[in-house]
Amino acid sequence: MPDTILPVPTDLRHDLTISEIKSTIVDVPTVRKHKLSSLSVTAQSYVIVELRLGNGVIGIGEAATLGGPRWSEECVEGIKATIDTYLAPALIGAAAERFEAARARMDEAAKRNNAAKGAIESALFDAVGKTLGVPAVQLLGGVVRDSVPVLWTLASGDPGQEIEEAERKIAARLHNIFKVKIGAKTPEADMARMRQLAGALEGRATLIVDANQAWDETTALRCLPILAEIGVTLVEQPLPAWNIPGMARLRTRSAVPLMADECVFSSHDMLDVARAGAADVVSLKLVKHGGLLATRDVAAVARAAGIGLYGGCLLESSIGAAAHLHVFAGLRDLTWGCEHFGPQILTGDLVTEPLRFEDFQIHLPIGPGLGITLDPDQLRRYARQ
Ligand code: MUC
Ligand code: MG
């Protein structure tokens, strides 16, 4: 990659050379057990990246995982090793503001490892934005919206607890859309649970479900009409990620729109899903796509295919959520809202000022870079020893 097209300014204030990249594993307990089809967590693990420029400005980024390497192949221990051993050495000395060039360097240094790359790129946008005094979204094309409807995920598996939790969220005007995690129990038990939730919250909340790849095609064919009948508005990743043809077949027979999650990591995956007609909506996540720019790439392919956009999460803290919000704020369409409730399910956050949740929306943090400030005490408190 040529580094000589434009000279890097020599004025120290403008020295945007990447001088240091530090990574720290943190584990933050959650307020309750969060149960997915094949894993459950009581603490969320992240790698926090602190990236220093020649001018002394430090940018922050985060890579989230869920249940070690069980939601996807990356785990915090591997992310830290990849950053320290391969990605950081490939970037030290490079110009931070050359985002695409940095992405190319990272792709040369490591295949995939998208969560690790996403954390570093978030820190690049934060550091450059802080240096220039502009929010990251401005470096991505500017603001289209400064808040996004945000749902809450019901995932204790106990319908009584879930109804009570949803009632509290509605009463506090925090969330009135709920994603229910299904697939850990039998389809019959899940359908009974869904009927109970839909009955209790009727007229006051919208429900979507996420099976996290738990079903086969015949199970999905049996359950989709029940979900349609009780008013569920979106079904996320009902089939294993590899079964794109199965998703396409289901889609022709489902009254409820289908959302792709684990089957879309790269923009090439997005193109395959679009060509197969396998989804109505895609869940966008930095950890899957590999950063802010790559998330925009996936969104562009989806948009070209008429596939709706949804702002997905992996239970990020306010750091990771802020990076997502800067992407979401700049997308022309984000028809399906987002799920960045992560900061609210943690027993403590990692920033000095938490993100603002109000009137069923999450607000884009105001300020240069990602608009958030790392709390060093909290980082030390949750850092893995
Ligand atoms: C997923 O599969 O969508 C993160 C939070 C949540 O409730 O679901 C996950 C991931
Ligand atoms: Mg999902």
mmCIF file of C-alpha atoms and ligand atoms in Angstrom:
data_model
loop_
_atom_site.group_PDB
_atom_site.id
_atom_site.type_symbol
_atom_site.label_atom_id
_atom_site.label_comp_id
_atom_site.label_asym_id
_atom_site.label_seq_id
_atom_site.Cartn_x
_atom_site.Cartn_y
_atom_site.Cartn_z
ATOM 1 C CA MET A 1 0.000 0.000 0.000
ATOM 2 C CA PRO A 2 1.716 3.303 -1.036
ATOM 3 C CA ASP A 3 2.200 5.678 1.887
ATOM 4 C CA THR A 4 3.519 8.577 -0.139
ATOM 5 C CA ILE A 5 0.471 9.939 -1.992
ATOM 6 C CA LEU A 6 0.017 12.696 0.597
ATOM 7 C CA PRO A 7 2.721 13.543 3.113
ATOM 8 C CA VAL A 8 1.733 13.016 6.756
ATOM 9 C CA PRO A 9 1.760 16.528 8.354
ATOM 10 C CA THR A 10 4.833 17.102 10.483
ATOM 11 C CA ASP A 11 3.196 19.579 12.922
ATOM 12 C CA LEU A 12 3.054 17.573 16.167
ATOM 13 C CA ARG A 13 -0.599 18.527 16.870
ATOM 14 C CA HIS A 14 -1.462 16.960 13.570
ATOM 15 C CA ASP A 15 0.755 13.933 13.910
ATOM 16 C CA LEU A 16 -1.811 11.235 13.238
ATOM 17 C CA THR A 17 0.760 8.443 13.100
ATOM 18 C CA ILE A 18 -0.351 5.372 15.061
ATOM 19 C CA SER A 19 2.232 5.078 17.836
ATOM 20 C CA GLU A 20 0.807 2.495 20.268
ATOM 21 C CA ILE A 21 -2.034 -0.039 20.431
ATOM 22 C CA LYS A 22 -2.891 -1.548 23.812
ATOM 23 C CA SER A 23 -5.499 -4.261 24.392
ATOM 24 C CA THR A 24 -7.167 -5.253 27.672
ATOM 25 C CA ILE A 25 -9.583 -8.119 28.357
ATOM 26 C CA VAL A 26 -12.477 -7.156 30.623
ATOM 27 C CA ASP A 27 -15.342 -9.219 32.088
ATOM 28 C CA VAL A 28 -18.428 -7.298 33.205
ATOM 29 C CA PRO A 29 -21.179 -9.220 35.071
ATOM 30 C CA THR A 30 -24.713 -8.942 33.649
ATOM 31 C CA VAL A 31 -27.789 -8.101 35.743
ATOM 32 C CA ARG A 32 -29.239 -11.554 35.010
ATOM 33 C CA LYS A 33 -28.437 -14.692 33.083
ATOM 34 C CA HIS A 34 -28.765 -14.134 29.307
ATOM 35 C CA LYS A 35 -29.745 -17.413 27.656
ATOM 36 C CA LEU A 36 -29.395 -18.081 23.923
ATOM 37 C CA SER A 37 -30.195 -21.323 22.070
ATOM 38 C CA SER A 38 -26.772 -22.875 22.686
ATOM 39 C CA LEU A 39 -25.098 -20.743 25.360
ATOM 40 C CA SER A 40 -25.817 -18.543 28.322
ATOM 41 C CA VAL A 41 -23.780 -15.769 29.945
ATOM 42 C CA THR A 42 -23.685 -14.143 33.372
ATOM 43 C CA ALA A 43 -20.758 -11.876 32.443
ATOM 44 C CA GLN A 44 -19.887 -10.180 29.191
ATOM 45 C CA SER A 45 -16.311 -10.280 27.928
ATOM 46 C CA TYR A 46 -14.695 -7.612 25.757
ATOM 47 C CA VAL A 47 -11.306 -6.589 24.489
ATOM 48 C CA ILE A 48 -10.857 -2.845 24.943
ATOM 49 C CA VAL A 49 -8.391 -1.200 22.563
ATOM 50 C CA GLU A 50 -6.562 2.019 23.452
ATOM 51 C CA LEU A 51 -4.850 3.396 20.351
ATOM 52 C CA ARG A 52 -2.420 6.292 20.785
ATOM 53 C CA LEU A 53 -1.457 8.726 18.020
ATOM 54 C CA GLY A 54 1.774 10.665 17.658
ATOM 55 C CA ASN A 55 -0.083 13.777 18.901
ATOM 56 C CA GLY A 56 -0.910 12.008 22.182
ATOM 57 C CA VAL A 57 -4.630 11.564 21.456
ATOM 58 C CA ILE A 58 -5.970 8.131 22.485
ATOM 59 C CA GLY A 59 -8.837 6.468 20.630
ATOM 60 C CA ILE A 60 -10.970 3.704 22.177
ATOM 61 C CA GLY A 61 -12.513 0.625 20.583
ATOM 62 C CA GLU A 62 -14.200 -2.572 21.767
ATOM 63 C CA ALA A 63 -14.556 -6.145 20.540
ATOM 64 C CA ALA A 64 -17.465 -8.047 22.102
ATOM 65 C CA THR A 65 -17.904 -11.816 22.249
ATOM 66 C CA LEU A 66 -20.693 -13.988 23.614
ATOM 67 C CA GLY A 67 -19.932 -17.146 25.581
ATOM 68 C CA GLY A 68 -16.293 -17.441 24.495
ATOM 69 C CA PRO A 69 -15.937 -18.704 20.909
ATOM 70 C CA ARG A 70 -19.484 -20.076 20.837
ATOM 71 C CA TRP A 71 -21.487 -17.311 19.155
ATOM 72 C CA SER A 72 -18.809 -16.942 16.493
ATOM 73 C CA GLU A 73 -15.273 -18.280 16.239
ATOM 74 C CA GLU A 74 -13.593 -15.346 18.006
ATOM 75 C CA CYS A 75 -13.002 -15.246 21.777
ATOM 76 C CA VAL A 76 -11.420 -12.466 23.853
ATOM 77 C CA GLU A 77 -8.207 -14.439 24.464
ATOM 78 C CA GLY A 78 -7.753 -14.947 20.709
ATOM 79 C CA ILE A 79 -8.754 -11.367 19.864
ATOM 80 C CA LYS A 80 -6.136 -9.992 22.261
ATOM 81 C CA ALA A 81 -3.445 -12.304 20.869
ATOM 82 C CA THR A 82 -4.308 -11.356 17.275
ATOM 83 C CA ILE A 83 -4.261 -7.644 18.059
ATOM 84 C CA ASP A 84 -0.996 -7.752 20.023
ATOM 85 C CA THR A 85 0.860 -10.157 17.743
ATOM 86 C CA TYR A 86 -0.372 -9.333 14.230
ATOM 87 C CA LEU A 87 -2.650 -6.306 13.862
ATOM 88 C CA ALA A 88 -0.839 -3.788 16.071
ATOM 89 C CA PRO A 89 2.596 -4.402 14.476
ATOM 90 C CA ALA A 90 0.997 -4.020 11.024
ATOM 91 C CA LEU A 91 -0.377 -0.581 11.956
ATOM 92 C CA ILE A 92 2.302 1.048 14.120
ATOM 93 C CA GLY A 93 3.782 3.919 12.118
ATOM 94 C CA ALA A 94 0.843 4.076 9.682
ATOM 95 C CA ALA A 95 -1.337 7.165 9.197
ATOM 96 C CA ALA A 96 -4.496 6.788 11.330
ATOM 97 C CA GLU A 97 -6.689 8.886 9.041
ATOM 98 C CA ARG A 98 -6.123 6.541 6.093
ATOM 99 C CA PHE A 99 -8.924 4.275 7.192
ATOM 100 C CA GLU A 100 -9.134 2.175 4.021
ATOM 101 C CA ALA A 101 -5.383 1.715 3.920
ATOM 102 C CA ALA A 102 -5.418 0.623 7.575
ATOM 103 C CA ARG A 103 -8.137 -1.871 6.719
ATOM 104 C CA ALA A 104 -6.008 -3.256 3.879
ATOM 105 C CA ARG A 105 -3.003 -3.578 6.217
ATOM 106 C CA MET A 106 -5.119 -5.490 8.737
ATOM 107 C CA ASP A 107 -6.513 -7.780 6.018
ATOM 108 C CA GLU A 108 -2.953 -8.535 4.885
ATOM 109 C CA ALA A 109 -1.876 -9.270 8.459
ATOM 110 C CA ALA A 110 -4.783 -11.561 9.401
ATOM 111 C CA LYS A 111 -7.621 -13.389 7.662
ATOM 112 C CA ARG A 112 -11.112 -12.677 9.073
ATOM 113 C CA ASN A 113 -10.677 -11.950 12.847
ATOM 114 C CA ASN A 114 -13.395 -9.369 12.276
ATOM 115 C CA ALA A 115 -14.109 -8.463 15.903
ATOM 116 C CA ALA A 116 -10.412 -7.705 16.472
ATOM 117 C CA LYS A 117 -10.284 -5.525 13.339
ATOM 118 C CA GLY A 118 -13.532 -3.789 14.268
ATOM 119 C CA ALA A 119 -12.176 -2.812 17.704
ATOM 120 C CA ILE A 120 -9.050 -1.290 16.172
ATOM 121 C CA GLU A 121 -10.948 0.551 13.451
ATOM 122 C CA SER A 122 -13.366 1.966 16.060
ATOM 123 C CA ALA A 123 -10.336 3.296 17.963
ATOM 124 C CA LEU A 124 -8.958 4.819 14.740
ATOM 125 C CA PHE A 125 -12.211 6.704 14.095
ATOM 126 C CA ASP A 126 -12.297 7.803 17.736
ATOM 127 C CA ALA A 127 -8.691 9.060 17.722
ATOM 128 C CA VAL A 128 -8.935 10.850 14.369
ATOM 129 C CA GLY A 129 -12.335 12.344 15.229
ATOM 130 C CA LYS A 130 -11.004 13.581 18.582
ATOM 131 C CA THR A 131 -7.970 15.121 16.873
ATOM 132 C CA LEU A 132 -10.081 16.904 14.250
ATOM 133 C CA GLY A 133 -12.884 17.775 16.664
ATOM 134 C CA VAL A 134 -15.563 15.966 14.620
ATOM 135 C CA PRO A 135 -17.835 13.015 15.437
ATOM 136 C CA ALA A 136 -17.015 9.712 13.732
ATOM 137 C CA VAL A 137 -20.334 9.821 11.851
ATOM 138 C CA GLN A 138 -19.132 12.976 10.104
ATOM 139 C CA LEU A 139 -16.123 11.069 8.776
ATOM 140 C CA LEU A 140 -18.595 8.486 7.423
ATOM 141 C CA GLY A 141 -20.808 10.892 5.487
ATOM 142 C CA GLY A 142 -22.678 12.793 8.185
ATOM 143 C CA VAL A 143 -25.769 12.390 10.350
ATOM 144 C CA VAL A 144 -29.091 11.169 8.944
ATOM 145 C CA ARG A 145 -30.651 10.513 12.392
ATOM 146 C CA ASP A 146 -29.426 11.235 15.904
ATOM 147 C CA SER A 147 -31.443 8.572 17.704
ATOM 148 C CA VAL A 148 -32.644 5.062 16.868
ATOM 149 C CA PRO A 149 -35.569 2.988 18.264
ATOM 150 C CA VAL A 150 -33.984 0.408 20.552
ATOM 151 C CA LEU A 151 -35.418 -2.939 21.643
ATOM 152 C CA TRP A 152 -34.710 -5.075 24.717
ATOM 153 C CA THR A 153 -34.013 -8.800 24.628
ATOM 154 C CA LEU A 154 -35.943 -11.173 26.875
ATOM 155 C CA ALA A 155 -33.643 -14.114 27.477
ATOM 156 C CA SER A 156 -34.059 -15.577 30.939
ATOM 157 C CA GLY A 157 -36.214 -18.390 29.530
ATOM 158 C CA ASP A 158 -38.770 -17.911 32.330
ATOM 159 C CA PRO A 159 -41.922 -16.301 30.868
ATOM 160 C CA GLY A 160 -43.092 -14.954 34.252
ATOM 161 C CA GLN A 161 -39.788 -13.150 34.792
ATOM 162 C CA GLU A 162 -39.790 -11.996 31.140
ATOM 163 C CA ILE A 163 -43.269 -10.449 31.370
ATOM 164 C CA GLU A 164 -42.315 -8.661 34.564
ATOM 165 C CA GLU A 165 -39.047 -7.416 32.976
ATOM 166 C CA ALA A 166 -40.897 -6.197 29.862
ATOM 167 C CA GLU A 167 -43.510 -4.395 32.003
ATOM 168 C CA ARG A 168 -40.736 -2.496 33.813
ATOM 169 C CA LYS A 169 -39.110 -1.467 30.509
ATOM 170 C CA ILE A 170 -42.424 -0.269 29.066
ATOM 171 C CA ALA A 171 -43.318 1.663 32.228
ATOM 172 C CA ALA A 172 -39.906 3.403 32.199
ATOM 173 C CA ARG A 173 -40.413 4.279 28.493
ATOM 174 C CA LEU A 174 -37.117 2.540 27.722
ATOM 175 C CA HIS A 175 -38.271 -0.252 25.399
ATOM 176 C CA ASN A 176 -41.555 -1.379 23.844
ATOM 177 C CA ILE A 177 -40.108 -3.755 21.268
ATOM 178 C CA PHE A 178 -38.791 -7.046 22.645
ATOM 179 C CA LYS A 179 -36.639 -9.724 21.053
ATOM 180 C CA VAL A 180 -37.233 -13.121 22.602
ATOM 181 C CA LYS A 181 -34.408 -15.647 22.543
ATOM 182 C CA ILE A 182 -35.790 -19.033 21.571
ATOM 183 C CA GLY A 183 -34.259 -22.396 20.683
ATOM 184 C CA ALA A 184 -32.874 -23.461 24.080
ATOM 185 C CA LYS A 185 -36.050 -25.422 24.833
ATOM 186 C CA THR A 186 -38.284 -27.592 22.660
ATOM 187 C CA PRO A 187 -40.190 -25.752 19.920
ATOM 188 C CA GLU A 188 -43.437 -26.629 21.730
ATOM 189 C CA ALA A 189 -42.219 -25.054 24.989
ATOM 190 C CA ASP A 190 -41.011 -21.976 23.103
ATOM 191 C CA MET A 191 -44.332 -21.590 21.270
ATOM 192 C CA ALA A 192 -46.226 -21.829 24.585
ATOM 193 C CA ARG A 193 -43.848 -19.218 26.066
ATOM 194 C CA MET A 194 -44.387 -16.945 23.050
ATOM 195 C CA ARG A 195 -48.190 -17.238 23.373
ATOM 196 C CA GLN A 196 -47.916 -16.298 27.047
ATOM 197 C CA LEU A 197 -45.711 -13.257 26.314
ATOM 198 C CA ALA A 198 -47.843 -12.097 23.376
ATOM 199 C CA GLY A 199 -51.028 -12.399 25.462
ATOM 200 C CA ALA A 200 -49.617 -10.468 28.415
ATOM 201 C CA LEU A 201 -48.104 -7.650 26.327
ATOM 202 C CA GLU A 202 -50.811 -7.433 23.634
ATOM 203 C CA GLY A 203 -51.326 -3.936 22.248
ATOM 204 C CA ARG A 204 -48.451 -2.502 24.281
ATOM 205 C CA ALA A 205 -45.375 -4.103 22.753
ATOM 206 C CA THR A 206 -43.997 -5.596 19.559
ATOM 207 C CA LEU A 207 -42.291 -8.997 19.661
ATOM 208 C CA ILE A 208 -39.578 -10.450 17.452
ATOM 209 C CA VAL A 209 -37.723 -13.752 17.982
ATOM 210 C CA ASP A 210 -34.154 -14.970 17.512
ATOM 211 C CA ALA A 211 -33.606 -18.730 17.271
ATOM 212 C CA ASN A 212 -29.820 -18.404 16.864
ATOM 213 C CA GLN A 213 -29.696 -21.246 14.273
ATOM 214 C CA ALA A 214 -31.528 -23.722 16.536
ATOM 215 C CA TRP A 215 -34.152 -25.099 14.156
ATOM 216 C CA ASP A 216 -34.150 -27.338 11.137
ATOM 217 C CA GLU A 217 -36.354 -26.542 8.192
ATOM 218 C CA THR A 218 -39.293 -28.728 9.202
ATOM 219 C CA THR A 219 -39.343 -27.280 12.736
ATOM 220 C CA ALA A 220 -39.288 -23.785 11.281
ATOM 221 C CA LEU A 221 -42.134 -24.641 8.896
ATOM 222 C CA ARG A 222 -44.187 -25.884 11.857
ATOM 223 C CA CYS A 223 -43.473 -22.836 14.076
ATOM 224 C CA LEU A 224 -43.560 -19.920 11.625
ATOM 225 C CA PRO A 225 -47.389 -19.974 11.184
ATOM 226 C CA ILE A 226 -47.804 -19.947 14.995
ATOM 227 C CA LEU A 227 -45.466 -16.952 15.291
ATOM 228 C CA ALA A 228 -47.379 -15.197 12.487
ATOM 229 C CA GLU A 229 -50.711 -15.919 14.203
ATOM 230 C CA ILE A 230 -49.582 -14.379 17.522
ATOM 231 C CA GLY A 231 -48.264 -11.272 15.769
ATOM 232 C CA VAL A 232 -44.471 -11.751 15.893
ATOM 233 C CA THR A 233 -43.063 -9.266 13.368
ATOM 234 C CA LEU A 234 -39.600 -10.665 12.591
ATOM 235 C CA VAL A 235 -37.861 -14.067 12.882
ATOM 236 C CA GLU A 236 -34.073 -13.962 13.170
ATOM 237 C CA GLN A 237 -31.759 -16.744 11.979
ATOM 238 C CA PRO A 238 -34.121 -19.703 12.415
ATOM 239 C CA LEU A 239 -31.796 -22.104 10.545
ATOM 240 C CA PRO A 240 -28.065 -22.887 10.785
ATOM 241 C CA ALA A 241 -25.895 -20.235 9.149
ATOM 242 C CA TRP A 242 -24.888 -22.616 6.349
ATOM 243 C CA ASN A 243 -28.471 -23.266 5.236
ATOM 244 C CA ILE A 244 -29.001 -20.331 2.881
ATOM 245 C CA PRO A 245 -31.143 -22.380 0.433
ATOM 246 C CA GLY A 246 -33.302 -23.460 3.387
ATOM 247 C CA MET A 247 -33.803 -19.820 4.446
ATOM 248 C CA ALA A 248 -34.788 -18.986 0.863
ATOM 249 C CA ARG A 249 -37.356 -21.816 0.827
ATOM 250 C CA LEU A 250 -38.759 -20.771 4.218
ATOM 251 C CA ARG A 251 -39.047 -17.193 3.047
ATOM 252 C CA THR A 252 -41.400 -18.179 0.215
ATOM 253 C CA ARG A 253 -43.715 -19.829 2.788
ATOM 254 C CA SER A 254 -43.453 -17.439 5.743
ATOM 255 C CA ALA A 255 -45.895 -14.638 6.467
ATOM 256 C CA VAL A 256 -43.336 -13.231 8.922
ATOM 257 C CA PRO A 257 -40.199 -11.533 7.496
ATOM 258 C CA LEU A 258 -36.906 -13.371 8.089
ATOM 259 C CA MET A 259 -33.714 -11.725 9.340
ATOM 260 C CA ALA A 260 -30.199 -12.939 8.546
ATOM 261 C CA ASP A 261 -27.695 -12.756 11.391
ATOM 262 C CA GLU A 262 -25.022 -15.471 11.735
ATOM 263 C CA CYS A 263 -25.168 -16.205 7.974
ATOM 264 C CA VAL A 264 -23.912 -12.715 7.028
ATOM 265 C CA PHE A 265 -20.406 -11.745 8.110
ATOM 266 C CA SER A 266 -18.769 -10.363 4.940
ATOM 267 C CA SER A 267 -20.268 -8.317 2.125
ATOM 268 C CA HIS A 268 -19.752 -11.442 -0.027
ATOM 269 C CA ASP A 269 -22.014 -13.361 2.388
ATOM 270 C CA MET A 270 -24.546 -10.545 2.026
ATOM 271 C CA LEU A 271 -24.398 -10.859 -1.750
ATOM 272 C CA ASP A 272 -24.939 -14.650 -1.527
ATOM 273 C CA VAL A 273 -27.957 -14.189 0.766
ATOM 274 C CA ALA A 274 -29.367 -11.499 -1.531
ATOM 275 C CA ARG A 275 -28.872 -13.632 -4.667
ATOM 276 C CA ALA A 276 -30.562 -16.594 -2.971
ATOM 277 C CA GLY A 277 -33.486 -14.449 -1.784
ATOM 278 C CA ALA A 278 -32.814 -15.814 1.712
ATOM 279 C CA ALA A 279 -33.670 -12.804 3.923
ATOM 280 C CA ASP A 280 -35.923 -9.768 4.187
ATOM 281 C CA VAL A 281 -33.716 -8.007 6.742
ATOM 282 C CA VAL A 282 -30.069 -8.197 7.848
ATOM 283 C CA SER A 283 -28.651 -7.608 11.319
ATOM 284 C CA LEU A 284 -25.565 -5.353 11.094
ATOM 285 C CA LYS A 285 -22.781 -5.871 13.660
ATOM 286 C CA LEU A 286 -19.234 -4.537 13.748
ATOM 287 C CA VAL A 287 -17.914 -7.804 15.207
ATOM 288 C CA LYS A 288 -19.245 -9.735 12.204
ATOM 289 C CA HIS A 289 -18.298 -7.333 9.448
ATOM 290 C CA GLY A 290 -14.935 -6.108 10.778
ATOM 291 C CA GLY A 291 -15.481 -2.430 11.471
ATOM 292 C CA LEU A 292 -17.431 0.704 10.630
ATOM 293 C CA LEU A 293 -16.483 0.826 6.950
ATOM 294 C CA ALA A 294 -17.142 -2.879 6.419
ATOM 295 C CA THR A 295 -20.555 -2.502 8.092
ATOM 296 C CA ARG A 296 -21.363 0.233 5.603
ATOM 297 C CA ASP A 297 -20.214 -2.109 2.798
ATOM 298 C CA VAL A 298 -22.621 -4.838 3.965
ATOM 299 C CA ALA A 299 -25.403 -2.266 4.335
ATOM 300 C CA ALA A 300 -24.788 -1.047 0.786
ATOM 301 C CA VAL A 301 -25.090 -4.566 -0.667
ATOM 302 C CA ALA A 302 -28.279 -5.167 1.347
ATOM 303 C CA ARG A 303 -29.732 -1.853 0.257
ATOM 304 C CA ALA A 304 -28.961 -2.596 -3.403
ATOM 305 C CA ALA A 305 -30.899 -5.864 -3.028
ATOM 306 C CA GLY A 306 -33.863 -4.262 -1.259
ATOM 307 C CA ILE A 307 -33.026 -6.007 2.029
ATOM 308 C CA GLY A 308 -33.965 -4.036 5.163
ATOM 309 C CA LEU A 309 -31.384 -2.934 7.741
ATOM 310 C CA TYR A 310 -31.443 -3.657 11.474
ATOM 311 C CA GLY A 311 -28.835 -2.500 13.984
ATOM 312 C CA GLY A 312 -27.634 -5.685 15.690
ATOM 313 C CA CYS A 313 -25.488 -6.044 18.808
ATOM 314 C CA LEU A 314 -23.401 -8.523 20.765
ATOM 315 C CA LEU A 315 -24.206 -7.009 24.169
ATOM 316 C CA GLU A 316 -21.619 -4.239 23.710
ATOM 317 C CA SER A 317 -20.867 -1.761 26.485
ATOM 318 C CA SER A 318 -21.319 1.958 25.763
ATOM 319 C CA ILE A 319 -17.997 1.912 23.877
ATOM 320 C CA GLY A 320 -19.037 -0.683 21.305
ATOM 321 C CA ALA A 321 -22.598 0.614 21.197
ATOM 322 C CA ALA A 322 -21.307 4.140 20.429
ATOM 323 C CA ALA A 323 -19.226 2.838 17.504
ATOM 324 C CA HIS A 324 -22.353 1.122 16.105
ATOM 325 C CA LEU A 325 -24.466 4.240 16.619
ATOM 326 C CA HIS A 326 -22.050 6.341 14.569
ATOM 327 C CA VAL A 327 -22.571 3.911 11.677
ATOM 328 C CA PHE A 328 -26.336 3.643 12.183
ATOM 329 C CA ALA A 329 -26.712 7.428 12.435
ATOM 330 C CA GLY A 330 -25.276 7.809 8.941
ATOM 331 C CA LEU A 331 -27.282 5.096 7.123
ATOM 332 C CA ARG A 332 -30.008 6.421 4.862
ATOM 333 C CA ASP A 333 -32.469 3.704 5.903
ATOM 334 C CA LEU A 334 -32.531 1.818 9.186
ATOM 335 C CA THR A 335 -36.101 0.624 8.891
ATOM 336 C CA TRP A 336 -35.930 -2.014 11.622
ATOM 337 C CA GLY A 337 -34.313 0.041 14.411
ATOM 338 C CA CYS A 338 -31.617 -1.389 16.655
ATOM 339 C CA GLU A 339 -30.955 -3.531 19.739
ATOM 340 C CA HIS A 340 -28.121 -1.710 21.523
ATOM 341 C CA PHE A 341 -29.496 -2.307 24.989
ATOM 342 C CA GLY A 342 -26.108 -3.822 26.010
ATOM 343 C CA PRO A 343 -25.064 -1.004 28.368
ATOM 344 C CA GLN A 344 -28.306 -1.565 30.306
ATOM 345 C CA ILE A 345 -27.755 -5.253 30.933
ATOM 346 C CA LEU A 346 -24.311 -4.714 32.463
ATOM 347 C CA THR A 347 -23.848 -4.208 36.193
ATOM 348 C CA GLY A 348 -21.338 -1.441 35.368
ATOM 349 C CA ASP A 349 -20.276 0.475 32.266
ATOM 350 C CA LEU A 350 -16.796 1.399 31.014
ATOM 351 C CA VAL A 351 -17.359 5.079 30.193
ATOM 352 C CA THR A 352 -17.619 8.245 32.296
ATOM 353 C CA GLU A 353 -21.037 9.193 30.895
ATOM 354 C CA PRO A 354 -23.408 6.405 29.851
ATOM 355 C CA LEU A 355 -25.358 6.483 26.591
ATOM 356 C CA ARG A 356 -28.779 8.126 26.767
ATOM 357 C CA PHE A 357 -31.857 5.860 26.561
ATOM 358 C CA GLU A 358 -35.097 7.850 26.440
ATOM 359 C CA ASP A 359 -38.566 7.513 24.927
ATOM 360 C CA PHE A 360 -37.809 4.065 23.480
ATOM 361 C CA GLN A 361 -34.782 5.433 21.604
ATOM 362 C CA ILE A 362 -31.033 5.301 22.077
ATOM 363 C CA HIS A 363 -29.290 8.598 21.325
ATOM 364 C CA LEU A 364 -26.098 9.173 19.371
ATOM 365 C CA PRO A 365 -23.489 10.401 21.862
ATOM 366 C CA ILE A 366 -22.531 13.998 21.120
ATOM 367 C CA GLY A 367 -18.836 14.873 20.864
ATOM 368 C CA PRO A 368 -15.736 14.256 18.777
ATOM 369 C CA GLY A 369 -14.754 10.735 17.767
ATOM 370 C CA LEU A 370 -17.143 8.161 19.217
ATOM 371 C CA GLY A 371 -18.455 10.802 21.651
ATOM 372 C CA ILE A 372 -17.624 8.739 24.745
ATOM 373 C CA THR A 373 -14.817 8.797 27.334
ATOM 374 C CA LEU A 374 -13.239 5.664 28.774
ATOM 375 C CA ASP A 375 -13.412 5.490 32.574
ATOM 376 C CA PRO A 376 -9.936 4.247 33.611
ATOM 377 C CA ASP A 377 -11.157 3.181 37.073
ATOM 378 C CA GLN A 378 -13.884 1.021 35.569
ATOM 379 C CA LEU A 379 -11.410 -0.450 33.087
ATOM 380 C CA ARG A 380 -9.103 -1.434 35.967
ATOM 381 C CA ARG A 381 -12.027 -2.727 37.998
ATOM 382 C CA TYR A 382 -13.240 -5.133 35.298
ATOM 383 C CA ALA A 383 -9.859 -5.979 33.732
ATOM 384 C CA ARG A 384 -9.112 -9.711 33.822
ATOM 385 C CA GLN A 385 -6.199 -10.454 36.154
HETATM 386 C C1 MUC B 1 -27.700 -12.268 18.444
HETATM 387 O O1 MUC B 1 -27.632 -13.406 18.034
HETATM 388 O O2 MUC B 1 -28.470 -11.492 17.908
HETATM 389 C C2 MUC B 1 -26.865 -10.297 21.386
HETATM 390 C C3 MUC B 1 -27.787 -9.856 22.224
HETATM 391 C C4 MUC B 1 -28.895 -10.605 22.054
HETATM 392 O O3 MUC B 1 -29.876 -10.555 22.719
HETATM 393 O O4 MUC B 1 -28.700 -11.453 21.014
HETATM 394 C C5 MUC B 1 -27.364 -11.422 20.741
HETATM 395 C C6 MUC B 1 -26.783 -11.841 19.542
HETATM 396 MG MG MG B 2 -29.053 -12.978 16.363
#
